[in-house]
XYZ file of C-alpha atoms in Angstrom:
193
model
C -114.731 120.183 -156.881
C -113.313 123.305 -158.472
C -109.515 123.279 -158.640
C -108.918 126.912 -159.550
C -109.323 129.982 -157.410
C -112.043 132.304 -158.614
C -110.807 135.512 -160.211
C -111.857 137.635 -157.225
C -110.328 135.237 -154.704
C -107.101 134.978 -156.706
C -106.814 138.779 -156.941
C -107.471 139.112 -153.219
C -104.779 136.531 -152.413
C -102.318 138.387 -154.655
C -102.977 141.718 -152.932
C -102.809 140.072 -149.506
C -99.440 138.577 -150.489
C -98.120 142.031 -151.419
C -99.424 143.764 -148.278
C -98.280 140.972 -145.980
C -94.858 141.177 -147.588
C -94.767 144.974 -147.141
C -95.604 144.647 -143.459
C -93.001 141.889 -143.043
C -90.333 143.915 -144.866
C -91.040 146.982 -142.726
C -90.856 144.977 -139.517
C -87.688 143.227 -140.637
C -86.023 146.560 -141.497
C -87.126 148.112 -138.198
C -85.977 145.159 -136.091
C -82.748 144.351 -137.979
C -81.825 147.607 -139.752
C -78.321 146.434 -140.672
C -79.333 143.126 -142.250
C -77.127 142.639 -145.296
C -79.881 140.987 -147.320
C -81.979 144.160 -147.178
C -79.282 146.140 -148.971
C -78.725 143.827 -151.919
C -79.972 144.764 -155.378
C -81.518 141.295 -155.618
C -83.770 142.074 -152.654
C -84.462 145.761 -153.371
C -85.542 145.118 -156.980
C -84.695 148.599 -158.238
C -86.387 150.399 -155.375
C -84.754 153.184 -153.407
C -82.959 156.417 -154.118
C -79.413 155.267 -154.870
C -78.796 157.819 -157.632
C -75.703 159.683 -156.576
C -73.169 159.936 -159.412
C -75.178 157.560 -161.602
C -75.374 158.007 -165.320
C -78.757 157.542 -167.012
C -77.859 154.106 -168.413
C -76.502 152.871 -165.095
C -79.568 154.172 -163.262
C -81.920 152.506 -165.771
C -80.046 149.221 -165.331
C -80.357 149.601 -161.559
C -84.080 150.338 -161.778
C -85.002 147.636 -164.315
C -82.305 144.955 -164.287
C -83.370 142.855 -161.305
C -87.135 143.441 -161.816
C -86.786 142.177 -165.396
C -85.028 139.067 -164.093
C -87.855 138.546 -161.593
C -90.388 138.910 -164.400
C -88.480 136.351 -166.480
C -88.481 134.064 -163.457
C -92.269 134.506 -163.166
C -92.676 133.634 -166.852
C -90.634 130.467 -166.392
C -92.543 129.523 -163.231
C -95.803 129.796 -165.149
C -94.711 126.923 -167.340
C -94.683 124.585 -164.353
C -97.533 122.902 -162.561
C -96.388 124.484 -159.283
C -96.526 128.029 -160.631
C -99.440 129.299 -158.559
C -98.035 129.082 -155.026
C -94.629 130.283 -156.187
C -96.264 133.314 -157.820
C -97.780 134.338 -154.511
C -94.309 134.007 -152.998
C -92.907 136.358 -155.648
C -95.546 138.943 -154.755
C -94.766 138.523 -151.066
C -91.079 139.113 -151.823
C -91.916 142.218 -153.893
C -93.995 143.525 -151.003
C -91.094 142.887 -148.615
C -88.827 145.013 -150.806
C -91.331 147.882 -150.886
C -91.892 147.721 -147.126
C -88.174 147.576 -146.300
C -87.291 150.475 -148.622
C -90.078 152.682 -147.260
C -89.151 151.802 -143.669
C -85.508 152.635 -144.394
C -86.563 155.982 -145.831
C -88.568 156.790 -142.694
C -85.723 155.679 -140.437
C -83.325 158.004 -142.290
C -85.548 161.059 -142.771
C -88.246 160.775 -140.109
C -91.603 162.391 -140.882
C -89.996 164.343 -143.747
C -89.722 161.071 -145.639
C -93.426 161.139 -146.457
C -92.993 163.642 -149.280
C -89.916 161.846 -150.633
C -91.751 158.510 -150.524
C -94.868 159.870 -152.233
C -92.948 161.694 -154.955
C -89.975 159.458 -155.678
C -90.431 155.922 -154.327
C -94.101 155.062 -154.275
C -95.028 155.775 -157.940
C -92.363 153.417 -159.306
C -92.980 150.861 -156.544
C -96.745 150.897 -157.177
C -96.383 150.667 -160.962
C -93.844 147.847 -160.700
C -95.955 145.967 -158.155
C -99.027 146.300 -160.375
C -97.031 144.896 -163.308
C -95.861 142.025 -161.117
C -99.469 141.307 -160.118
C -100.404 141.158 -163.795
C -97.426 138.859 -164.425
C -98.434 136.528 -161.604
C -102.025 136.520 -162.848
C -100.809 135.465 -166.307
C -98.523 132.939 -164.699
C -101.436 131.486 -162.715
C -103.629 131.278 -165.811
C -100.984 129.469 -167.809
C -100.151 127.114 -164.956
C -103.867 126.294 -164.587
C -104.095 125.722 -168.349
C -101.179 123.299 -168.079
C -102.973 121.422 -165.311
C -106.079 121.181 -167.499
C -103.891 120.014 -170.403
C -102.370 117.261 -168.256
C -105.894 116.189 -167.314
C -106.773 115.790 -170.994
C -107.831 119.313 -171.885
C -106.721 121.649 -174.647
C -103.077 122.697 -174.926
C -102.392 126.324 -173.860
C -101.167 128.940 -176.366
C -97.467 129.467 -175.578
C -96.897 132.290 -178.067
C -99.663 134.425 -176.541
C -98.259 133.748 -173.065
C -94.792 134.911 -174.096
C -96.204 137.946 -175.891
C -98.025 139.024 -172.733
C -94.797 138.811 -170.762
C -92.967 140.813 -173.428
C -95.612 143.534 -173.134
C -95.283 143.522 -169.344
C -91.488 143.738 -169.653
C -91.901 146.670 -172.064
C -94.121 148.485 -169.573
C -91.592 147.756 -166.829
C -88.863 149.338 -168.963
C -91.129 152.309 -169.689
C -91.864 152.896 -166.001
C -88.148 152.489 -165.249
C -87.293 155.079 -167.902
C -89.849 157.510 -166.518
C -88.560 156.923 -162.988
C -85.007 157.490 -164.215
C -85.955 160.844 -165.747
C -88.012 161.791 -162.688
C -85.194 160.933 -160.262
C -82.574 162.783 -162.292
C -84.655 165.935 -162.742
C -87.161 166.076 -159.875
C -84.903 164.803 -157.107
C -82.159 167.238 -158.149
C -84.615 170.152 -158.038
C -86.018 169.084 -154.691
C -82.626 168.657 -153.025
C -80.935 171.564 -154.826
C -78.189 169.348 -156.292
């Protein structure tokens, strides 16, 4: 009996985790709009438009700080035998953040939020979510390699695993930097501030 998910099935489960999380986050925000958890930086993972009076460094820390911690957490989870199911939970949580932030935007701005979401929230949210999917895929591969190692197989390459996560973290910082520049310049032009 095959113990691993096929690549296509694993990718489908990852995307389903994200979309299910987004739906859950939207419903949660619509039903309980004042829930304190939905406003924490830990939950929002750098998403949203909280840029008023923020310096570039502070904004970059806001955009990338918590997501980098989540990526580190994913890297650590990959070194455990229980990494796979926990990775899907991380993607679900990321989806919840995206859904709650987009729902909040629509609750605040109505139909006019579509343009704001497409221009200022969705690109960073989509790029970050894609990077998290890649991180969870790497995490799942390494966790599966550990299971094979425990069963008498070959030992996985730890240095390559860490290098992949460093590259993903670098891309996360790059997308955060681009989002920072885009929010500071584009949002100011759009709102006239």
